[in-house]
Coordinates of C-alpha atoms in Angstrom, one line a residue:
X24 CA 0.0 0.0 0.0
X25 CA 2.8 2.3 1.2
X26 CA 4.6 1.5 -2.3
X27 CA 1.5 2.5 -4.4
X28 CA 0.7 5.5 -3.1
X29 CA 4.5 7.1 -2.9
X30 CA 4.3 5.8 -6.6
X31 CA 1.5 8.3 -7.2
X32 CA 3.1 11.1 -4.7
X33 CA 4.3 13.7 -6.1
X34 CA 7.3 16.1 -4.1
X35 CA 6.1 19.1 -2.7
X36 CA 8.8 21.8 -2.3
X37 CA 9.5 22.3 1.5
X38 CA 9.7 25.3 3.0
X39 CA 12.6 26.5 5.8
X40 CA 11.4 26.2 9.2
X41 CA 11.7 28.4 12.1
X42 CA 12.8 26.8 15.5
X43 CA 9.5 27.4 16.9
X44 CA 7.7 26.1 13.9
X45 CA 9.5 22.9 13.8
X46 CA 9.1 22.2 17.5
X47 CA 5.5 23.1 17.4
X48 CA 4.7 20.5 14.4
X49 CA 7.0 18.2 15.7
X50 CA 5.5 18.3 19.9
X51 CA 1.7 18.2 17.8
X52 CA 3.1 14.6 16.3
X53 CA 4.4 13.2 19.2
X54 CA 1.2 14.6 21.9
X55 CA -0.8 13.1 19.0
X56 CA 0.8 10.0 19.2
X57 CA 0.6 9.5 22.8
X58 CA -2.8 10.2 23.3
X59 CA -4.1 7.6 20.6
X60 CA -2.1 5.3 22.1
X61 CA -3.0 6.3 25.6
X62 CA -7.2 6.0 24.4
X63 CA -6.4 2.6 22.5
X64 CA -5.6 1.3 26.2
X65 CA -7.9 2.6 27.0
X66 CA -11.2 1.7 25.1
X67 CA -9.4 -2.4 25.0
X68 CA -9.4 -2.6 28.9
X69 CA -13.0 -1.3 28.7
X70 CA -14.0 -3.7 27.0
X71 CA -15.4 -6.2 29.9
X72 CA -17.5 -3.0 31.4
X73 CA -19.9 -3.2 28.4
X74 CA -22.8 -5.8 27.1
X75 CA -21.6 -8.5 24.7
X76 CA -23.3 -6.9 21.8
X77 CA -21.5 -3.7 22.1
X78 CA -17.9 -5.5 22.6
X79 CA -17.4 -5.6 18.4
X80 CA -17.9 -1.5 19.0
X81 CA -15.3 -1.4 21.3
X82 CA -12.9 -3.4 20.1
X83 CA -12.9 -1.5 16.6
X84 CA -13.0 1.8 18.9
X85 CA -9.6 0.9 19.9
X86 CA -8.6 -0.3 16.6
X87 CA -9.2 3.1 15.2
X88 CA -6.9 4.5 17.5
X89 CA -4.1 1.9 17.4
X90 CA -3.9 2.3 13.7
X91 CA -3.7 6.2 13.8
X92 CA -1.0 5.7 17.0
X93 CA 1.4 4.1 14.3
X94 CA 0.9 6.2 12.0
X95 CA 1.5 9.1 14.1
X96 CA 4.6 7.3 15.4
X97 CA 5.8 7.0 11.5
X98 CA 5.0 10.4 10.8
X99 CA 6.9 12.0 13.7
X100 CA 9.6 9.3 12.3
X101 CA 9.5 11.2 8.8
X102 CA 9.5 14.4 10.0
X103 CA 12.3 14.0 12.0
X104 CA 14.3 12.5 9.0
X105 CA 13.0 15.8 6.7
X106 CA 14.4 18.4 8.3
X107 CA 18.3 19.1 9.6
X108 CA 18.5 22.4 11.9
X109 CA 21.6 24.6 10.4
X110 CA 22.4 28.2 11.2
X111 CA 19.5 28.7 13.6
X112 CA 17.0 27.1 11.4
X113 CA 15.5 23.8 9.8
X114 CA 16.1 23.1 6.7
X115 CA 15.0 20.4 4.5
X116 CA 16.7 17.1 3.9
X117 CA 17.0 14.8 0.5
X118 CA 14.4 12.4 2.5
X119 CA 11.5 14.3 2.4
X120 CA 8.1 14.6 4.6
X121 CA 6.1 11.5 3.5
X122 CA 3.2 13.2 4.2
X123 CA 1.3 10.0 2.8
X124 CA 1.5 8.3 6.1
X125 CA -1.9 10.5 7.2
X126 CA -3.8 9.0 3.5
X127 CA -3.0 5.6 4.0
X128 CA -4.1 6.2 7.8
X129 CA -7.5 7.8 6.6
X130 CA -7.9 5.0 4.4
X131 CA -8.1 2.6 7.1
X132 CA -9.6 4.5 10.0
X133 CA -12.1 6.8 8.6
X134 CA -14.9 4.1 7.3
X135 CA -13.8 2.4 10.8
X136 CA -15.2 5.9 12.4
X137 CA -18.6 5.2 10.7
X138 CA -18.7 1.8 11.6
X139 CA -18.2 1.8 15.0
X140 CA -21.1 4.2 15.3
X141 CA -23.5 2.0 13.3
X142 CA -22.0 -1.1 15.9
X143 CA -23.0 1.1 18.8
X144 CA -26.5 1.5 17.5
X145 CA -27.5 -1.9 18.1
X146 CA -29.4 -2.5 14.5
X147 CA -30.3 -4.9 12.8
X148 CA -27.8 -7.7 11.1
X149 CA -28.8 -7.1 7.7
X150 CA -29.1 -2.9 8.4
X151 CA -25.8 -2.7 10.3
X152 CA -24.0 -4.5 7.3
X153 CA -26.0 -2.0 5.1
X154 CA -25.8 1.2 6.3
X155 CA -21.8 0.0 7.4
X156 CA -20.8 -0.9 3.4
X157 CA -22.6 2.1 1.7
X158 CA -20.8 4.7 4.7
X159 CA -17.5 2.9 4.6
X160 CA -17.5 3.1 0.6
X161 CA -18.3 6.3 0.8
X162 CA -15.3 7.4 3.1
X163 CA -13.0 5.8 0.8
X164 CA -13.8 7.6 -1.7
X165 CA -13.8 10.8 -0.2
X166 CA -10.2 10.1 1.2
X167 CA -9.0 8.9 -2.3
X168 CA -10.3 12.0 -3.9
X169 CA -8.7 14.0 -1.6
X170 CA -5.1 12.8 -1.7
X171 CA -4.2 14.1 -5.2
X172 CA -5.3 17.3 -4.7
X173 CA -3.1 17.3 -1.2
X174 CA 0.4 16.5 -2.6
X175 CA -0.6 18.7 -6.5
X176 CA 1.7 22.1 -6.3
X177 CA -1.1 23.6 -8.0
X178 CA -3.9 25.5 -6.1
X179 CA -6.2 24.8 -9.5
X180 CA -5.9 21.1 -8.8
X181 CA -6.4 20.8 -4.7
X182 CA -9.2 22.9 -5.3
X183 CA -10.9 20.5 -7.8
X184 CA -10.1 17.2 -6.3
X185 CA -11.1 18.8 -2.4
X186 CA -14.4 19.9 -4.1
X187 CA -15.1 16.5 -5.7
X188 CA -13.9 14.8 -2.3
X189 CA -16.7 17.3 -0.5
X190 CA -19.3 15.5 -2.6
X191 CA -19.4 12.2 -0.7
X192 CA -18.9 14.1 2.4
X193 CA -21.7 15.6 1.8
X194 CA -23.9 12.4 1.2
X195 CA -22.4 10.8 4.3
X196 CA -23.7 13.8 6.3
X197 CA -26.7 13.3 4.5
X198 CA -26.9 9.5 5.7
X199 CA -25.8 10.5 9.4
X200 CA -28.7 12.9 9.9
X201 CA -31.7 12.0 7.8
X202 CA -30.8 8.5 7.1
X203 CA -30.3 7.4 10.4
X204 CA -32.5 9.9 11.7
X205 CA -35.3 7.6 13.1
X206 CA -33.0 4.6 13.9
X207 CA -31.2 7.7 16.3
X208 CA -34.7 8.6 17.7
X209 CA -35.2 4.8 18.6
X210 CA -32.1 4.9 20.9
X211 CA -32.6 3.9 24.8
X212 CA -33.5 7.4 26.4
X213 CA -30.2 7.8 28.9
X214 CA -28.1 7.3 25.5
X215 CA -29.8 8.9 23.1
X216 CA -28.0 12.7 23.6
X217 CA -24.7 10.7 23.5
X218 CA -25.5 9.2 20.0
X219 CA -26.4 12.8 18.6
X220 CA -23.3 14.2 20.0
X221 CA -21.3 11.0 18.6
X222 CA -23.0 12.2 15.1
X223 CA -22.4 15.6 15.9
X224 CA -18.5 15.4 16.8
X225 CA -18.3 13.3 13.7
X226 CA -20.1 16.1 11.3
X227 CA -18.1 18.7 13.0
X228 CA -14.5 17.6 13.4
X229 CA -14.9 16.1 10.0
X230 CA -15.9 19.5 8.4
X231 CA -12.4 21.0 10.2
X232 CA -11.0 18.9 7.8
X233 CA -11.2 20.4 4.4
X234 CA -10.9 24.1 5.6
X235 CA -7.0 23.0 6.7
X236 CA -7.2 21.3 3.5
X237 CA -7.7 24.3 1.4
X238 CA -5.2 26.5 3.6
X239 CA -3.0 26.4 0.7
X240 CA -5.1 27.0 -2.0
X241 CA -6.2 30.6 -0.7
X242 CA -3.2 32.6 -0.7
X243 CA -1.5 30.9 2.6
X244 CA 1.8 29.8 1.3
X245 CA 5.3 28.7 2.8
X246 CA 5.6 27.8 6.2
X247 CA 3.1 28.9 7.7
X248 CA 1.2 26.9 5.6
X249 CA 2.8 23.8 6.8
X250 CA 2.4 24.5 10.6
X251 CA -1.3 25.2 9.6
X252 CA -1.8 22.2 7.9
X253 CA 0.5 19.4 9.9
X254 CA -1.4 20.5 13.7
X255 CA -4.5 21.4 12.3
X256 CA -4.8 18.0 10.7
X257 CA -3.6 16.6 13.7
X258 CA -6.3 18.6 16.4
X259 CA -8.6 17.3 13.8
X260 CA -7.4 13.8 14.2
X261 CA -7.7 13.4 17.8
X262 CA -11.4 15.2 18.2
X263 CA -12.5 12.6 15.3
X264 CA -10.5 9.2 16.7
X265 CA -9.8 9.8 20.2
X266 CA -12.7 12.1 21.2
X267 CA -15.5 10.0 19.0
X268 CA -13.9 7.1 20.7
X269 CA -15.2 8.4 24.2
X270 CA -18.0 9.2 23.1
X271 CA -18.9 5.4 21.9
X272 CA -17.4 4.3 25.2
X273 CA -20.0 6.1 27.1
X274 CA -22.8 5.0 24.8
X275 CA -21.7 1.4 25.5
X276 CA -22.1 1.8 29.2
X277 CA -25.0 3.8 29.2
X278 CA -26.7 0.9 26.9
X279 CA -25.2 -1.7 28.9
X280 CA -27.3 -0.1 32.1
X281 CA -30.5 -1.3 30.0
X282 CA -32.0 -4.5 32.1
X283 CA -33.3 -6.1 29.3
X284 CA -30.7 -5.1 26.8
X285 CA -31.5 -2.8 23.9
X286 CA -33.4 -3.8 21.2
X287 CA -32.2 -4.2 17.8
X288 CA -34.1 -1.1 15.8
X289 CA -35.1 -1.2 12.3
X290 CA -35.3 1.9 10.3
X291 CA -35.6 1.5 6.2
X292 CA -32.2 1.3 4.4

């Protein structure tokens, strides 16, 4: 996978960095990295505190994070090899920032984000494996679309592949609000504000990604540019993994309260 898409990568220029603005994207890497690791831990060990039927939510919770954690760790690993300080600055290697490392992450995490929400939700067999395939295809292809657009040196280009990328963005936040609307309604009472939020941290952390995304293609060039992109990407990242991971955690327990269990709701697909 790796191979494939450094195949398809094209060099970006990199800009001299400042102390400050090294240290900055470089402390953002490694806090980044800790804290999914810490919250993998962390949602793994809960795991026995919640109702078998939730478990499968919770153990791809954690997966989420594990797989961002070592791509974090990588990153900070490439970033450290792309830059040599010299005369009071950092200045870029022959190595390069593989700046890939966050796409191939994405690939795998972010139809893992939608389907640990649809796990949590307690449907139906045949409705979780529905609405799971048609939101996970749909994140793929939003991530694919956006990659070329994210290494292009032309402004023209991010702007057209972030715009076509926005397009199944936009259907997925269709699905999460009007297609799973009723099935959200149907929740247990004492979880039902944690789903919405769940939904709602998704819709909005999510949305925080393409403004960082099109930093670059509005007039913001250089380094600042970089620092904009590499810890805004990274906030982003642990709202959407780490923070929606807590937020399914909580719904797990709250459903687990339930006596009886909660029932398995059908909405149409």
């Amino acid at each position: 996978m790796y191979y494939l898409t450094d195949c398809l990568r094209q060099e970006k220029s990199m800009e001299t960095l400042s102390i400050g603005q090294y240290d900055l994207i470089y402390n953002a890497f490694s806090f980044g990295f800790a804290t999914l690791a810490a919250a993998t831990l962390f949602f793994w060990l809960g795991i026995g505190q919640v109702k078998q039927q939730y478990k499968t939510a919770m153990v791809v919770t954690g997966l989420v994070t594990f797989i961002a954690a070592y791509h974090y760790f990588r990153i900070g690993q490439s970033w450290s090899e792309a830059y040599v300080l010299a005369e009071g600055a950092y200045n870029a290697t022959d190595k390069g920032f593989n700046s890939a490392y966050r796409y191939v992450d994405w690939l795998l995490t972010v139809p893992l984000l939608l389907v640990e929400l649809i796990l949590v939700m307690s449907l139906t067999r045949s409705e979780t494996v529905s609405r799971a395939t048609r939101l996970g295809l749909l994140a793929l292809i939003m991530v694919a679309l956006g990659y070329p657009g994210e290494v292009a040196e032309s402004g023209s280009v991010r702007w057209i592949f972030g715009l076509l990328s926005m397009v199944p963005f936009l259907w997925i936040v269709y699905e999460l609000y009007v297609g799973l609307g009723k099935a959200i309604e149907s929740q247990p009472e004492n979880a039902r504000g944690l789903v919405k939020a769940a939904r709602n941290v998704t819709v909005v952390s999510w949305f925080f990604y393409p403004i960082v995304y099109f930093a670059g293609a509005i007039g913001i060039e250089g380094a600042t540019a970089t620092v904009i992109v590499e810890v805004g990407y990274t906030i982003a990242d642990l709202v959407a993994k780490a923070g929606f991971g807590v937020l399914i955690f909580l719904i797990a327990m709250r459903k687990s309260e339930e006596p009886d269990g909660q029932k398995r709701q059908t909405v149409p697909a």
